[in-house]
Short mmCIF file of C-alpha atoms in Angstrom, two decimals:
data_model
loop_
_atom_site.label_atom_id
_atom_site.label_comp_id
_atom_site.label_asym_id
_atom_site.label_seq_id
_atom_site.Cartn_x
_atom_site.Cartn_y
_atom_site.Cartn_z
CA UNK A 164 5.77 -35.34 -30.85
CA UNK A 165 6.87 -37.08 -27.59
CA UNK A 166 8.64 -40.49 -27.71
CA UNK A 167 9.44 -42.70 -24.83
CA UNK A 168 12.25 -45.00 -25.31
CA UNK A 169 12.55 -48.06 -23.05
CA UNK A 170 15.59 -50.36 -22.59
CA UNK A 171 14.21 -53.44 -20.70
CA UNK A 172 16.41 -55.54 -18.55
CA UNK A 173 15.89 -58.23 -15.86
CA UNK A 174 17.73 -56.09 -13.39
CA UNK A 175 17.67 -52.48 -14.64
CA UNK A 176 15.20 -50.92 -17.23
CA UNK A 177 16.24 -47.63 -18.62
CA UNK A 178 13.71 -45.02 -19.88
CA UNK A 179 14.12 -41.73 -21.51
CA UNK A 180 11.59 -39.33 -23.16
CA UNK A 181 12.41 -36.97 -25.98
CA UNK A 182 10.24 -34.38 -27.55
CA UNK A 183 10.56 -33.41 -31.26
CA UNK A 184 9.28 -29.92 -32.45
CA UNK A 185 10.19 -29.33 -36.23
CA UNK A 186 13.33 -31.21 -35.98
CA UNK A 187 14.26 -29.73 -32.53
CA UNK A 188 15.09 -32.32 -30.01
CA UNK A 189 14.26 -31.67 -26.20
CA UNK A 190 15.24 -34.01 -23.51
CA UNK A 191 12.37 -34.36 -21.11
CA UNK A 192 13.68 -36.85 -18.76
CA UNK A 193 15.52 -40.13 -18.33
CA UNK A 194 16.04 -42.62 -15.59
CA UNK A 195 16.43 -46.30 -14.42
CA UNK A 196 14.00 -48.72 -12.81
CA UNK A 197 16.13 -50.83 -10.51
CA UNK A 198 14.72 -54.09 -9.16
CA UNK A 199 16.38 -55.98 -6.23
CA UNK A 200 17.32 -59.54 -7.27
CA UNK A 201 16.43 -60.54 -3.72
CA UNK A 202 12.80 -60.09 -4.73
CA UNK A 203 10.78 -62.42 -6.75
CA UNK A 204 10.63 -62.30 -10.28
CA UNK A 205 6.82 -61.57 -9.85
CA UNK A 206 7.65 -58.54 -7.77
CA UNK A 207 10.14 -57.24 -10.00
CA UNK A 208 7.87 -57.61 -12.95
CA UNK A 209 5.23 -55.66 -11.15
CA UNK A 210 7.81 -52.94 -10.25
CA UNK A 211 8.73 -52.52 -13.83
CA UNK A 212 5.18 -52.35 -15.08
CA UNK A 213 3.96 -49.97 -12.38
CA UNK A 214 6.99 -47.72 -12.73
CA UNK A 215 6.40 -47.41 -16.77
CA UNK A 216 2.78 -46.85 -16.05
CA UNK A 217 3.73 -43.94 -13.75
CA UNK A 218 6.18 -42.48 -16.33
CA UNK A 219 3.47 -42.71 -19.16
CA UNK A 220 0.80 -41.20 -16.91
CA UNK A 221 3.16 -38.29 -15.88
CA UNK A 222 4.55 -37.44 -19.31
CA UNK A 223 1.96 -38.71 -21.80
CA UNK A 224 4.10 -39.82 -24.62
CA UNK A 225 2.70 -40.47 -28.12
CA UNK A 226 4.65 -43.50 -28.95
CA UNK A 227 6.99 -46.15 -27.28
CA UNK A 228 10.13 -47.44 -28.82
CA UNK A 229 12.02 -50.57 -27.66
CA UNK A 230 15.12 -52.12 -29.09
CA UNK A 231 14.64 -55.39 -31.06
CA UNK A 232 16.12 -58.24 -29.54
CA UNK A 233 17.34 -61.46 -31.32
CA UNK A 234 20.15 -62.77 -29.07
CA UNK A 235 21.30 -62.91 -25.51
CA UNK A 236 24.17 -64.37 -23.50
CA UNK A 237 22.28 -67.61 -23.00
CA UNK A 238 18.76 -69.09 -23.17
CA UNK A 239 18.02 -68.23 -19.43
CA UNK A 240 19.01 -64.54 -19.64
CA UNK A 241 17.10 -64.36 -23.03
CA UNK A 242 14.02 -65.67 -21.03
CA UNK A 243 14.49 -63.09 -18.31
CA UNK A 244 15.04 -60.22 -20.55
CA UNK A 245 11.86 -61.35 -22.53
CA UNK A 246 9.94 -61.10 -19.22
CA UNK A 247 10.80 -57.54 -18.73
CA UNK A 248 10.42 -56.60 -22.28
CA UNK A 249 6.96 -58.26 -22.48
CA UNK A 250 5.87 -56.42 -19.41
CA UNK A 251 7.07 -53.02 -20.89
CA UNK A 252 5.28 -53.50 -24.12
CA UNK A 253 2.16 -54.70 -22.41
CA UNK A 254 2.16 -51.42 -20.33
CA UNK A 255 2.43 -49.47 -23.58
CA UNK A 256 -0.49 -51.38 -25.00
CA UNK A 257 -2.58 -50.86 -22.08
CA UNK A 258 -2.21 -47.01 -22.61
CA UNK A 259 -3.15 -47.67 -26.29
CA UNK A 260 0.33 -46.36 -27.40
CA UNK A 261 1.72 -47.62 -30.55
CA UNK A 262 5.16 -49.63 -30.06
CA UNK A 263 8.02 -49.23 -32.62
CA UNK A 264 11.00 -51.55 -32.58
CA UNK A 265 14.51 -50.93 -33.96
CA UNK A 266 17.51 -53.14 -34.24
CA UNK A 267 20.52 -52.22 -31.96
CA UNK A 268 22.26 -51.54 -35.43
CA UNK A 269 19.79 -49.12 -36.58
CA UNK A 270 19.63 -47.22 -33.48
CA UNK A 271 23.55 -47.01 -33.46
CA UNK A 272 23.63 -45.72 -37.01
CA UNK A 273 21.03 -43.12 -36.06
CA UNK A 274 23.06 -41.81 -33.10
CA UNK A 275 26.57 -42.31 -33.80
CA UNK A 276 26.57 -43.04 -37.65
CA UNK A 277 27.66 -46.50 -37.68
CA UNK A 278 26.01 -49.60 -36.40
CA UNK A 279 29.27 -51.12 -34.59
CA UNK A 280 29.48 -48.00 -32.20
CA UNK A 281 30.15 -48.80 -28.65
CA UNK A 282 27.84 -48.18 -25.70
CA UNK A 283 30.23 -45.43 -24.44
CA UNK A 284 30.05 -43.60 -27.86
CA UNK A 285 26.31 -43.91 -27.83
CA UNK A 286 26.07 -42.54 -24.33
CA UNK A 287 28.37 -39.29 -25.23
CA UNK A 288 26.35 -38.65 -28.44
CA UNK A 289 23.16 -38.97 -26.68
CA UNK A 290 24.42 -36.42 -24.31
CA UNK A 291 25.61 -34.14 -26.94
CA UNK A 292 22.59 -34.41 -29.16
CA UNK A 293 20.14 -33.68 -26.33
CA UNK A 294 22.32 -31.20 -24.42
CA UNK A 295 22.13 -32.82 -21.28
CA UNK A 296 24.39 -31.67 -18.38
CA UNK A 297 24.60 -35.08 -16.61
CA UNK A 298 25.84 -38.14 -18.30
CA UNK A 299 22.77 -40.45 -18.54
CA UNK A 300 23.35 -43.83 -17.15
CA UNK A 301 23.98 -46.67 -19.61
CA UNK A 302 20.47 -48.11 -19.80
CA UNK A 303 18.78 -44.65 -19.83
CA UNK A 304 21.13 -43.62 -22.55
CA UNK A 305 19.96 -46.58 -24.58
CA UNK A 306 16.57 -45.67 -24.11
CA UNK A 307 16.95 -42.05 -25.19
CA UNK A 308 18.97 -43.37 -28.29
CA UNK A 309 15.97 -45.58 -29.16
CA UNK A 310 13.65 -42.68 -28.75
CA UNK A 311 15.95 -40.41 -31.07
CA UNK A 312 16.30 -43.18 -33.76
CA UNK A 313 12.50 -43.29 -34.00
CA UNK A 314 12.19 -39.55 -34.25
CA UNK A 315 14.76 -39.66 -36.98
CA UNK A 316 13.05 -42.48 -38.87
CA UNK A 317 9.73 -40.73 -38.41
CA UNK A 318 10.98 -37.46 -39.90
CA UNK A 319 12.48 -39.25 -42.80
CA UNK A 320 9.15 -40.64 -43.51
CA UNK A 321 10.65 -44.06 -43.84
CA UNK A 322 7.28 -45.90 -43.75
CA UNK A 323 8.12 -47.31 -40.25
CA UNK A 324 5.06 -48.85 -38.67
CA UNK A 325 4.24 -49.08 -35.00
CA UNK A 326 2.30 -52.19 -33.46
CA UNK A 327 -1.10 -50.89 -32.91
CA UNK A 328 -2.50 -51.96 -29.46
CA UNK A 329 -5.98 -52.47 -30.72
CA UNK A 330 -7.05 -56.12 -30.12
CA UNK A 331 -8.37 -57.38 -33.30
CA UNK A 332 -8.32 -61.10 -32.96
CA UNK A 333 -9.26 -61.96 -29.49
CA UNK A 334 -9.39 -65.81 -29.17
CA UNK A 335 -9.74 -66.87 -25.58
CA UNK A 336 -11.12 -70.60 -26.23
CA UNK A 337 -12.33 -72.52 -23.34
CA UNK A 338 -12.07 -76.00 -24.43
CA UNK A 339 -14.18 -77.57 -21.69
CA UNK B 126 -7.88 -74.48 -2.60
CA UNK B 127 -8.12 -73.41 -6.13
CA UNK B 128 -5.23 -73.53 -8.21
CA UNK B 129 -4.62 -71.96 -11.81
CA UNK B 130 -2.12 -73.47 -13.88
CA UNK B 131 -0.75 -71.62 -16.77
CA UNK B 132 1.49 -72.97 -19.70
CA UNK B 133 2.62 -69.65 -21.45
CA UNK B 134 3.58 -69.64 -25.08
CA UNK B 135 4.20 -67.08 -27.75
CA UNK B 136 1.44 -68.66 -29.90
CA UNK B 137 -0.63 -70.54 -27.61
CA UNK B 138 -0.97 -70.27 -23.75
CA UNK B 139 -2.73 -73.02 -22.02
CA UNK B 140 -4.56 -72.62 -18.67
CA UNK B 141 -6.38 -74.92 -16.28
CA UNK B 142 -8.05 -74.76 -12.73
CA UNK B 143 -8.19 -77.53 -10.52
CA UNK B 144 -9.79 -77.47 -6.81
CA UNK B 145 -8.50 -79.66 -4.14
CA UNK B 146 -10.70 -80.41 -1.11
CA UNK B 147 -9.14 -82.93 1.44
CA UNK B 148 -7.22 -84.65 -1.26
CA UNK B 149 -10.09 -84.79 -3.61
CA UNK B 150 -9.20 -83.04 -6.98
CA UNK B 151 -12.00 -81.55 -9.15
CA UNK B 152 -11.40 -80.26 -12.57
CA UNK B 153 -12.99 -76.66 -12.90
CA UNK B 154 -11.99 -75.74 -16.37
CA UNK B 155 -9.29 -75.66 -18.99
CA UNK B 156 -8.62 -73.77 -22.20
CA UNK B 157 -6.31 -72.32 -24.64
CA UNK B 158 -5.43 -68.60 -25.40
CA UNK B 159 -4.54 -68.69 -29.05
CA UNK B 160 -2.99 -65.64 -30.69
CA UNK B 161 -2.77 -64.88 -34.41
CA UNK B 162 0.82 -64.56 -35.39
CA UNK B 163 -0.32 -61.95 -38.04
CA UNK B 164 -1.09 -59.59 -35.08
CA UNK B 165 1.81 -57.67 -33.53
CA UNK B 166 3.57 -59.02 -30.38
CA UNK B 167 2.06 -56.13 -28.57
CA UNK B 168 -1.49 -57.12 -29.53
CA UNK B 169 -0.68 -60.72 -28.57
CA UNK B 170 0.75 -59.92 -25.30
CA UNK B 171 -2.49 -57.76 -24.49
CA UNK B 172 -4.68 -60.71 -25.51
CA UNK B 173 -2.74 -63.11 -23.25
CA UNK B 174 -2.88 -60.66 -20.23
CA UNK B 175 -6.57 -59.72 -20.84
CA UNK B 176 -7.63 -63.56 -21.33
CA UNK B 177 -5.74 -64.68 -18.00
CA UNK B 178 -7.26 -61.54 -16.31
CA UNK B 179 -10.84 -62.74 -17.25
CA UNK B 180 -10.01 -66.24 -16.16
CA UNK B 181 -8.92 -65.12 -12.58
CA UNK B 182 -11.91 -62.80 -12.32
CA UNK B 183 -14.53 -65.54 -13.38
CA UNK B 184 -12.86 -68.47 -11.27
CA UNK B 185 -11.01 -66.57 -8.38
CA UNK B 186 -8.26 -68.91 -7.80
CA UNK B 187 -6.04 -68.71 -4.69
CA UNK B 188 -2.54 -69.44 -6.50
CA UNK B 189 -1.19 -69.43 -9.82
CA UNK B 190 1.48 -72.09 -10.96
CA UNK B 191 3.85 -71.73 -14.01
CA UNK B 192 6.38 -74.19 -15.20
CA UNK B 193 10.03 -73.11 -14.56
CA UNK B 194 11.96 -72.44 -17.89
CA UNK B 195 15.59 -72.67 -18.36
CA UNK B 196 16.06 -73.44 -22.02
CA UNK B 197 14.48 -73.08 -25.31
CA UNK B 198 15.05 -74.02 -28.83
CA UNK B 199 17.06 -70.78 -29.38
CA UNK B 200 17.59 -67.30 -27.91
CA UNK B 201 14.71 -65.88 -30.14
CA UNK B 202 12.14 -68.45 -29.00
CA UNK B 203 13.28 -68.02 -25.50
CA UNK B 204 12.73 -64.26 -25.72
CA UNK B 205 9.13 -64.55 -27.16
CA UNK B 206 8.28 -67.31 -24.58
CA UNK B 207 9.62 -65.02 -21.81
CA UNK B 208 7.37 -62.20 -23.01
CA UNK B 209 4.40 -64.28 -22.78
CA UNK B 210 5.41 -65.76 -19.35
CA UNK B 211 6.21 -62.23 -18.06
CA UNK B 212 2.88 -61.07 -18.82
CA UNK B 213 1.05 -64.11 -17.31
CA UNK B 214 2.96 -63.68 -14.13
CA UNK B 215 2.39 -59.95 -14.02
CA UNK B 216 -1.50 -60.63 -14.38
CA UNK B 217 -1.24 -62.97 -11.31
CA UNK B 218 0.76 -60.28 -9.38
CA UNK B 219 -1.95 -57.60 -10.21
CA UNK B 220 -4.46 -59.85 -8.70
CA UNK B 221 -2.45 -60.21 -5.59
CA UNK B 222 -2.13 -64.02 -6.14
CA UNK B 223 0.99 -65.94 -5.16
CA UNK B 224 2.97 -67.50 -8.00
CA UNK B 225 4.66 -70.83 -7.68
CA UNK B 226 7.19 -72.41 -10.16
CA UNK B 227 8.08 -75.92 -10.60
CA UNK B 228 10.55 -77.54 -13.02
CA UNK B 229 9.19 -79.65 -15.96
CA UNK B 230 10.79 -82.78 -14.18
CA UNK B 231 9.02 -82.15 -11.01
CA UNK B 232 5.59 -81.59 -12.70
CA UNK B 233 5.94 -84.97 -14.79
CA UNK B 234 7.02 -86.69 -11.72
CA UNK B 235 4.09 -85.52 -9.77
CA UNK B 236 1.76 -86.53 -12.70
CA UNK B 237 3.19 -89.67 -14.41
CA UNK B 238 5.62 -90.82 -11.65
CA UNK B 239 8.95 -90.09 -13.50
CA UNK B 240 10.57 -86.98 -14.95
CA UNK B 241 11.25 -88.11 -18.43
CA UNK B 242 7.34 -88.73 -19.42
CA UNK B 243 6.38 -87.68 -22.84
CA UNK B 244 3.74 -84.86 -23.20
CA UNK B 245 1.25 -87.53 -24.48
CA UNK B 246 1.61 -89.60 -21.18
CA UNK B 247 1.15 -86.32 -19.15
CA UNK B 248 -2.01 -85.54 -21.33
CA UNK B 249 -3.45 -88.98 -20.43
CA UNK B 250 -2.77 -88.88 -16.86
CA UNK B 251 -4.12 -85.43 -16.44
CA UNK B 252 -7.28 -86.72 -18.20
CA UNK B 253 -7.47 -89.76 -15.83
CA UNK B 254 -6.50 -87.96 -12.71
CA UNK B 255 -9.14 -85.44 -13.18
CA UNK B 256 -11.89 -87.60 -14.71
CA UNK B 257 -12.27 -85.41 -17.71
CA UNK B 258 -14.31 -86.72 -20.59
CA UNK B 259 -12.57 -84.85 -23.38
CA UNK B 260 -8.81 -85.14 -23.69
CA UNK B 261 -7.45 -81.50 -22.85
CA UNK B 262 -5.26 -79.98 -25.55
CA UNK B 263 -1.51 -80.27 -24.94
CA UNK B 264 -1.02 -76.85 -23.55
CA UNK B 265 -4.02 -76.89 -21.55
CA UNK B 266 -3.03 -80.33 -20.10
CA UNK B 267 0.50 -78.84 -19.18
CA UNK B 268 -1.39 -76.00 -17.42
CA UNK B 269 -3.52 -78.61 -15.52
CA UNK B 270 -0.52 -80.71 -14.54
CA UNK B 271 1.33 -77.77 -13.11
CA UNK B 272 -1.74 -77.04 -11.01
CA UNK B 273 -1.92 -80.83 -9.79
CA UNK B 274 1.93 -80.72 -9.10
CA UNK B 275 1.46 -77.68 -6.85
CA UNK B 276 -1.55 -79.36 -5.02
CA UNK B 277 0.66 -82.33 -4.36
CA UNK B 278 3.50 -80.42 -3.04
CA UNK B 279 1.33 -78.19 -0.97
CA UNK B 280 -0.52 -81.19 0.59
CA UNK B 281 2.83 -82.82 1.27
CA UNK B 282 3.79 -79.68 3.20
CA UNK B 283 7.11 -79.59 1.16
CA UNK B 284 7.80 -76.09 2.30
CA UNK B 285 7.28 -74.70 -1.26
CA UNK B 286 7.02 -70.91 -1.19
CA UNK B 287 5.09 -68.83 -3.64
CA UNK B 288 6.41 -65.64 -4.86
CA UNK B 289 4.44 -62.87 -2.93
CA UNK B 290 3.14 -60.06 -5.20
CA UNK B 291 3.65 -57.27 -2.49
CA UNK B 292 6.04 -54.65 -3.89
CA UNK B 293 8.51 -54.11 -1.04
CA UNK B 294 11.48 -52.65 -2.76
CA UNK B 295 10.16 -50.02 -5.21
CA UNK B 296 13.02 -48.18 -6.95
CA UNK B 297 11.96 -45.92 -9.64
CA UNK B 298 15.08 -43.69 -9.84
CA UNK B 299 14.70 -40.53 -12.13
CA UNK B 300 18.30 -39.84 -13.00
CA UNK B 301 17.83 -36.45 -14.29
#
């Protein structure tokens, strides 16, 4: 099973791919999609979508994992974060990949062992678990952590369900 | 000039198209993209993207207008709204259409004459301005209002600039 974790952000979107074969985890790649805040939001969203599209085409993952978000510093940053996350999820859907979501607490528990771990602790544990030489950048590390969390839950058969990308209830309603 | 206004929402996304020819406005169409909350967010985003894509393909607008958003009831609804808005803007970008944004106050001023107008006042004025027989639904009406606002500003030559969809600064950075 090959899992793509994505950590969407309005400025930097991290991604990371992990393979799982009978419990053995292999780090495939990780990276960051950086967008210049001088560019318009439209251009930045296009860059995020296009970059994730290329990662999916190159590495052909079987599932996509994103962190659940319920809060943000303020409404404005929540909206901006939502834009990037929506585009990332859409990209997965357009590739017919199931999308799984886990809370930040569940991801930290899966990686470090407790839900209140710091970003640095997650980063170090991701590096150790995947036996990566270079420390992954924070956003890429969060993306890898999300992928590892999904693999753990999947192996434990915890009944986690992905969001299918099939369109069942299409309702474009032209009013006039 | 043909303008597509979009009023993105996590449940209902309104859209409306207005033509402008030497100051004469013509209503082309309006409608709502309704998504079932029983469906996953991924499926709903796919429906929004696909529906806007079809509207753009059918009516070939020259520009897309969305309302600026700076606030929401809470962070959760802001994030959800951001998802839909991001997908709508991405769709415009993928069709190489410029995207224009106006504050809710500017849109209300352009339609009703003052920035604190109610949703119902906007709805009635949109119906009157465009000489529509049936009252457009609230979300579709807001979308038409955004389109009319853009046409007003464009005609006044107020120096409003759209967000180009050209990708100038692509920075997909594979870290490892």
